[in-house]
mmCIF file of C-alpha atoms in Angstrom:
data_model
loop_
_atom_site.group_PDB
_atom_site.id
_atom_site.type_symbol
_atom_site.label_atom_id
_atom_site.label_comp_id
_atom_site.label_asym_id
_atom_site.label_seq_id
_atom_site.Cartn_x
_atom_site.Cartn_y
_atom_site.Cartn_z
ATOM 1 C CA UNK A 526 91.261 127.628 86.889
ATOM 2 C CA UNK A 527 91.291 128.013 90.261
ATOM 3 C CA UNK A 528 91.688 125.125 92.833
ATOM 4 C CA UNK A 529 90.859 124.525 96.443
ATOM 5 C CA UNK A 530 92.196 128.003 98.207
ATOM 6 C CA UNK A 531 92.936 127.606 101.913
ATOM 7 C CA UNK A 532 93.854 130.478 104.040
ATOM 8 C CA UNK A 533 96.031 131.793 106.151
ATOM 9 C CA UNK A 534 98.865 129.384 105.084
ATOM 10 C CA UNK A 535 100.078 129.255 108.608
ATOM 11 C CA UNK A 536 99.038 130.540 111.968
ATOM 12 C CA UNK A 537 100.698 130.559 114.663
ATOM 13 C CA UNK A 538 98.030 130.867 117.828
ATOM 14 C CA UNK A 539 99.157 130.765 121.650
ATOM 15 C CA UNK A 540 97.180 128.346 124.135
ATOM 16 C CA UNK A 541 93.465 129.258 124.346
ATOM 17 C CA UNK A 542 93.227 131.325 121.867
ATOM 18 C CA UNK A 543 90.270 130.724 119.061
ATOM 19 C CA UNK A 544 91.160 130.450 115.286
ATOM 20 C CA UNK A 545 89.325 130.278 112.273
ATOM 21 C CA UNK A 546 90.731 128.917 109.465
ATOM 22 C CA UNK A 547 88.755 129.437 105.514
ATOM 23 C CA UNK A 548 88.540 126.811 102.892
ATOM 24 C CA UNK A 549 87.150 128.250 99.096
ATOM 25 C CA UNK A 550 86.403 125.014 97.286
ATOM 26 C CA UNK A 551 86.285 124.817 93.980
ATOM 27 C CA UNK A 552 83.578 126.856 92.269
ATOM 28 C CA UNK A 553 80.490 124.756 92.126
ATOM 29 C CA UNK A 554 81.681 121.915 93.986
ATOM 30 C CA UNK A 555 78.937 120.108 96.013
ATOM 31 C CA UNK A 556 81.107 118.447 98.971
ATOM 32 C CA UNK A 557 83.439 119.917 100.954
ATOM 33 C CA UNK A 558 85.642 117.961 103.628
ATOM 34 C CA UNK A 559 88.153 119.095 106.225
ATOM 35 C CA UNK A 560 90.832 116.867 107.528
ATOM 36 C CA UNK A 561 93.267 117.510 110.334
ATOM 37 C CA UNK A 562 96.934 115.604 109.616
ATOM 38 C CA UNK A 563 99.455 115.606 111.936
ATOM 39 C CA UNK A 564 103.245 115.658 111.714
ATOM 40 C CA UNK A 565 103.830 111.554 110.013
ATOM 41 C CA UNK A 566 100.352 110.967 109.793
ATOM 42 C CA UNK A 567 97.871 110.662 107.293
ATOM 43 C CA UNK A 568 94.909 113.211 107.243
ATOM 44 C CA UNK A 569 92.457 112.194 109.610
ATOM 45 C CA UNK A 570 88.177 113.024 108.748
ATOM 46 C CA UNK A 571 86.575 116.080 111.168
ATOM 47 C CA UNK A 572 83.680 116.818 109.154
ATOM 48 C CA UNK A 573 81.688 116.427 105.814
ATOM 49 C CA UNK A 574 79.172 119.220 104.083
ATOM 50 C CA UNK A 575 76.891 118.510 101.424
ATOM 51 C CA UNK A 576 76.068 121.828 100.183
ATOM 52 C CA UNK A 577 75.215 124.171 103.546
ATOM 53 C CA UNK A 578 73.934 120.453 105.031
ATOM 54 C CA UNK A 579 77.069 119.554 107.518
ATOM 55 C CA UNK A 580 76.177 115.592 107.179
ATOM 56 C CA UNK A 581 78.636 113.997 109.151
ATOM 57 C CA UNK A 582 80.953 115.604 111.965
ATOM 58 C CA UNK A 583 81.950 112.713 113.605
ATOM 59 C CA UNK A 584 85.334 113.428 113.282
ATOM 60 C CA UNK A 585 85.571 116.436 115.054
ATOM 61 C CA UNK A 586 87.744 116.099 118.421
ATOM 62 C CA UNK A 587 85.890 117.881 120.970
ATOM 63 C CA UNK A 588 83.063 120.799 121.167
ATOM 64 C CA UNK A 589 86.273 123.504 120.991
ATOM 65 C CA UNK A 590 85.688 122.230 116.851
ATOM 66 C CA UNK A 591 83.248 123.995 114.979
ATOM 67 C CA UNK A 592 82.645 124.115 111.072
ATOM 68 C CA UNK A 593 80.606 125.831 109.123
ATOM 69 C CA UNK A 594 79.557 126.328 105.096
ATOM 70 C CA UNK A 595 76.518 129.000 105.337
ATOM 71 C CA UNK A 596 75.823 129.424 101.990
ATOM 72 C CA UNK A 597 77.064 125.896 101.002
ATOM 73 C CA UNK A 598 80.462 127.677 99.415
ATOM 74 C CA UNK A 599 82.984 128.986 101.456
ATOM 75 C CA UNK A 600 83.562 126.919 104.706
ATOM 76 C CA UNK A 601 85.340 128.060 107.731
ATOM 77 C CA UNK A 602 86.609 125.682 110.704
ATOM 78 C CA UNK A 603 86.778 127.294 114.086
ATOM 79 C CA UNK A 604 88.890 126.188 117.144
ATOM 80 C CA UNK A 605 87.727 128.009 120.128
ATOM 81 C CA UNK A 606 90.498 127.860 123.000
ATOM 82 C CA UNK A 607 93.676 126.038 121.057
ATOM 83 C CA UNK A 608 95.145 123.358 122.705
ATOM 84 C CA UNK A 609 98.742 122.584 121.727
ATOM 85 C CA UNK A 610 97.467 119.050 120.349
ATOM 86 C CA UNK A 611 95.690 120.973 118.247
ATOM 87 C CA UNK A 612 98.576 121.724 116.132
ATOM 88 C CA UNK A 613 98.354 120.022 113.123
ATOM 89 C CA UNK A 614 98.233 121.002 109.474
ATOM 90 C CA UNK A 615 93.766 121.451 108.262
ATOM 91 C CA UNK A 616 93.433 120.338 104.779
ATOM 92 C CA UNK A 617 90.212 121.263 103.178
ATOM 93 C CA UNK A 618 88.706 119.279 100.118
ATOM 94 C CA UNK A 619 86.078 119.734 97.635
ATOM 95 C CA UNK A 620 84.068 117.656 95.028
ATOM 96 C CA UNK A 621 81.962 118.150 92.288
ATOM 97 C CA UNK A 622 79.852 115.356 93.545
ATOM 98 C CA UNK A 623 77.917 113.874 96.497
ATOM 99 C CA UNK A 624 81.028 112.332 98.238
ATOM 100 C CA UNK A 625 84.307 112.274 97.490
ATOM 101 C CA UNK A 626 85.868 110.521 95.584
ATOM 102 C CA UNK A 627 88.343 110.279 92.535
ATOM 103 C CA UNK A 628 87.315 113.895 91.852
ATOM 104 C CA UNK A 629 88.472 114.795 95.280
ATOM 105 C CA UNK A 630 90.892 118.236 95.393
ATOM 106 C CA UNK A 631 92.530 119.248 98.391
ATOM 107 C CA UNK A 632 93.633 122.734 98.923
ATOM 108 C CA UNK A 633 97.428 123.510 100.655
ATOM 109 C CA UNK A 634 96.212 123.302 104.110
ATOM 110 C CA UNK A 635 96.704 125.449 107.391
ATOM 111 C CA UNK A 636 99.529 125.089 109.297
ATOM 112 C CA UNK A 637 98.766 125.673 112.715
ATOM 113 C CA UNK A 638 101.323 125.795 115.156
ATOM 114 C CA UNK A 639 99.783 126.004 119.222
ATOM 115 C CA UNK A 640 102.493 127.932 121.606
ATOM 116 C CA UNK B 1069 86.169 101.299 112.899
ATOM 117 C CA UNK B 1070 87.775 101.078 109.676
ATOM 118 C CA UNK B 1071 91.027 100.662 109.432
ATOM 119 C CA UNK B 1072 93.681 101.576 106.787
ATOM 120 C CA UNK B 1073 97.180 100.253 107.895
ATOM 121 C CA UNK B 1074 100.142 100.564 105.998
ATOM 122 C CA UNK B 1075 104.557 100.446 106.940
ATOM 123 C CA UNK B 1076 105.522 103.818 107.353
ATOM 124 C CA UNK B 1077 108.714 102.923 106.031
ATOM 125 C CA UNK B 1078 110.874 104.306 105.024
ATOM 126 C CA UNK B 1079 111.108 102.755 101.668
ATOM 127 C CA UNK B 1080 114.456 102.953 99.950
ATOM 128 C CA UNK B 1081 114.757 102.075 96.255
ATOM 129 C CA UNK B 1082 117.225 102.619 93.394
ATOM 130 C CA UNK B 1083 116.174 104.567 90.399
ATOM 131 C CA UNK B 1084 114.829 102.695 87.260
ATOM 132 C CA UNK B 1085 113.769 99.666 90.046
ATOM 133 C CA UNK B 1086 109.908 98.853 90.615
ATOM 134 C CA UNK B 1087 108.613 100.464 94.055
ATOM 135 C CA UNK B 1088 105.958 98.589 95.654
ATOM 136 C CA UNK B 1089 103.888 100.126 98.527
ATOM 137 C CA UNK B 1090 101.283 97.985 99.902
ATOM 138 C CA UNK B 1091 98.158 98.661 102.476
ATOM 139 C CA UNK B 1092 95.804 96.084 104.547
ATOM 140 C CA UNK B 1093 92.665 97.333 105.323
ATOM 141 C CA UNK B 1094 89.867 95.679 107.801
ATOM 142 C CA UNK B 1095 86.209 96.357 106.807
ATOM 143 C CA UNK B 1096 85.213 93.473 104.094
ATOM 144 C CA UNK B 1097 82.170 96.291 103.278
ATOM 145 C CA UNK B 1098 85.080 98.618 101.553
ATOM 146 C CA UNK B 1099 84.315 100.211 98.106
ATOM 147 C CA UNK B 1100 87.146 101.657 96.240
ATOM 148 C CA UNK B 1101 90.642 102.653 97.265
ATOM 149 C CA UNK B 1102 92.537 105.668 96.304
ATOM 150 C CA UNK B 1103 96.488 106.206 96.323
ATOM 151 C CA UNK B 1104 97.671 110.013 96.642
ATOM 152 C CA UNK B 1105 101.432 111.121 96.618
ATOM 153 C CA UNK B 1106 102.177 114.030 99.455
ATOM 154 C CA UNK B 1107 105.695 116.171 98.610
ATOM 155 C CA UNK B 1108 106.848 117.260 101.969
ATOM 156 C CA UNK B 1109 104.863 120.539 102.648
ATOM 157 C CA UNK B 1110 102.366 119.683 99.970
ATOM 158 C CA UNK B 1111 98.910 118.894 100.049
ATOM 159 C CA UNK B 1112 97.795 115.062 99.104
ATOM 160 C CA UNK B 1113 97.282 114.491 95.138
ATOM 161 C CA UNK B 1114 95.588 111.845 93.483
ATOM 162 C CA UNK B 1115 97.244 109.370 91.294
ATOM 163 C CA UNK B 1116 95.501 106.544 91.244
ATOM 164 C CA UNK B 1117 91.919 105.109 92.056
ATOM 165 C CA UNK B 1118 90.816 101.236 91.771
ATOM 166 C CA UNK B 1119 87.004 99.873 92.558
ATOM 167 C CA UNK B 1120 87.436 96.260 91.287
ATOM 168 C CA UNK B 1121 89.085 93.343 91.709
ATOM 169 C CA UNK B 1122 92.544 93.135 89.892
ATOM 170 C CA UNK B 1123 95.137 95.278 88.061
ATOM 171 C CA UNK B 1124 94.538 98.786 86.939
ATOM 172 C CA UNK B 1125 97.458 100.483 85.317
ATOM 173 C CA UNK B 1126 97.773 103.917 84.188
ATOM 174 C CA UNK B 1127 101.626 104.742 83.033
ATOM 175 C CA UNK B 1128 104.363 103.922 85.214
ATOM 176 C CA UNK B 1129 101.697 103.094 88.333
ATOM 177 C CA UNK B 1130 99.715 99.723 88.872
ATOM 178 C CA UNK B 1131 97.257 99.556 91.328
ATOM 179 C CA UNK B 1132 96.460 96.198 92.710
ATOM 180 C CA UNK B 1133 93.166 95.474 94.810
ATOM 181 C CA UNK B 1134 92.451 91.942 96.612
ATOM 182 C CA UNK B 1135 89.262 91.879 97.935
ATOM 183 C CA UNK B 1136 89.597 88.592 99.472
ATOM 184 C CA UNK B 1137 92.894 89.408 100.984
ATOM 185 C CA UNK B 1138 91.601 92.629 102.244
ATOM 186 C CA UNK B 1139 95.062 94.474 100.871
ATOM 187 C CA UNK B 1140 95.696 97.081 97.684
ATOM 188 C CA UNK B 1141 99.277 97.943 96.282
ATOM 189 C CA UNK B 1142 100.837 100.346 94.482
ATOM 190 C CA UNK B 1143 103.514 99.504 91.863
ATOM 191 C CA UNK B 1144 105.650 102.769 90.468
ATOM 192 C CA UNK B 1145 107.997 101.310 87.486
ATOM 193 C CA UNK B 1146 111.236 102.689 86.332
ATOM 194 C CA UNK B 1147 111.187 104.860 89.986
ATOM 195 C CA UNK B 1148 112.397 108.195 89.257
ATOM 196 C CA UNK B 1149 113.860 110.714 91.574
ATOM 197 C CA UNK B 1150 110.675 112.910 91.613
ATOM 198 C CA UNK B 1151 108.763 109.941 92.807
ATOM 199 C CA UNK B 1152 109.972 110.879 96.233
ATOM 200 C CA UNK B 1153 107.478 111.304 98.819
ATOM 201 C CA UNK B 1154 105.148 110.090 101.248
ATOM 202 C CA UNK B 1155 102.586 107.488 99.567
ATOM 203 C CA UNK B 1156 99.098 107.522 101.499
ATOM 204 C CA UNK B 1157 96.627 104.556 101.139
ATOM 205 C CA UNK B 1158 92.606 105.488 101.530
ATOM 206 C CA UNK B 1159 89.148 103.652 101.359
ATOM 207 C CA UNK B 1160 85.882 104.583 101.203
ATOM 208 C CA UNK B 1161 83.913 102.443 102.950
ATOM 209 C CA UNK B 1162 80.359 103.003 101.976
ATOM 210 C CA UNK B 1163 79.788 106.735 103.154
ATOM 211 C CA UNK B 1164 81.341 109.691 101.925
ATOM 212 C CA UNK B 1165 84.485 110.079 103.687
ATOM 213 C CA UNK B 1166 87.983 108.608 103.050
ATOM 214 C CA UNK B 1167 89.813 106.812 105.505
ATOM 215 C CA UNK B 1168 93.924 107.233 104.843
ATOM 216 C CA UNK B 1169 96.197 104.871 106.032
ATOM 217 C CA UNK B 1170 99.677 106.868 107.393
ATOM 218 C CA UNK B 1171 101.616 106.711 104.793
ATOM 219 C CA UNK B 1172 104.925 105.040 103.245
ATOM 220 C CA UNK B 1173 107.454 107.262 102.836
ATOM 221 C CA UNK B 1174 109.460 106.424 99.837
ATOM 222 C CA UNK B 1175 112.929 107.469 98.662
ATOM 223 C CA UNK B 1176 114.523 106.533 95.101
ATOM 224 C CA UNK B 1177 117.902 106.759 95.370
ATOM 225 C CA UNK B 1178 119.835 108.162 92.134
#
């Protein structure tokens, strides 16, 4: 079975440019969350969907973040003029249920390196 | 805010010794806690959840939760070499999300 799939793997952007960056969750999963984690940190919250319903983005650093799950599958987080404290790694996680979780699964992440 | 906080370590320890990897957290209103291992490179994987008071022990890994004390632990037994990594510490705290701690980066040493 197929788990969280996160691509590209890494991107490499140079300052200003916009990215977008795809989570697939698991099939059928209800919640998806990304998380931005930089180098000797732990993952840090940007943004919680429920379905297509994007219920909490309270974590998102600035109005450069933008995240999006149309059709309450796929989900794509888009940073529009990169900053080099942008670079982190963007781990995307999915749930079967409302919330997270012990049934949380996070997907390999994005590398994202800001030149 | 909520705070997770745990030592960033690093934590050395011989093989076959207990580790034990401990996080204080600052919102009496938590729920349950969660301990995921993180290889280098690696995304975060689950191995152990606790939502009550106590010991809950699943193979070689304890996890201890003091509500009153506000702290949770993480006991790995007969550490192995694979046990290597980065340890992260995370509540939920009555909504959705998880809040991690940084980490404790742990090293058995053959």
């Amino acid at each position: 079975g197929a788990g969280v799939s996160q691509s590209p793997r890494y991107k490499v952007a140079k300052r200003g440019q916009d990215v977008a960056l795809r989570c697939d969750p698991i099939s059928g999963h209800v919640s998806l969350f990304w998380y931005q984690q930089a180098l000797g940190q732990g993952p840090e919250f940007l943004t919680y969907f429920q379905n297509e319903a994007q219920l909490d983005k309270s974590g998102l650093p600035s109005d450069r973040f933008f995240a999006e799950r149309p059709e309450g599958s796929v989900s794509t987080l888009k940073i529009q003029r990169t900053q080099q404290e942008d670079s982190a790694v963007y781990l995307c996680a999915s749930s079967p249920n409302a919330g997270g979780g012990e049934k949380l699964f996070f997907g390999s992440g994005t590398q994202l390196s800001v030149l | 805010q909520k705070e997770v906080e745990q030592n960033s370590g690093p934590l050395s320890v011989p093989e076959g010794a207990i580790a034990s990897l401990n996080c204080t957290y600052s919102d009496r209103g938590s729920q349950s806690f969660f301990w995921y291992r993180q290889y280098s490179g690696k995304s975060p994987e689950l191995i152990m959840f606790i939502y009550s008071n106590g010991d809950k022990e699943d193979g070689r890994f304890t996890a201890q939760l003091n509500k009153a004390s506000q702290y949770v632990s993480l006991l790995i037994r007969d550490s192995q070499p694979s046990d290597s990594a980065t340890y992260l510490c995370a509540g939920n705290f009555g909504n959705e999300k998880l809040t991690f701690g940084t980490g404790t980066r742990l090293t058995i040493i053959p």
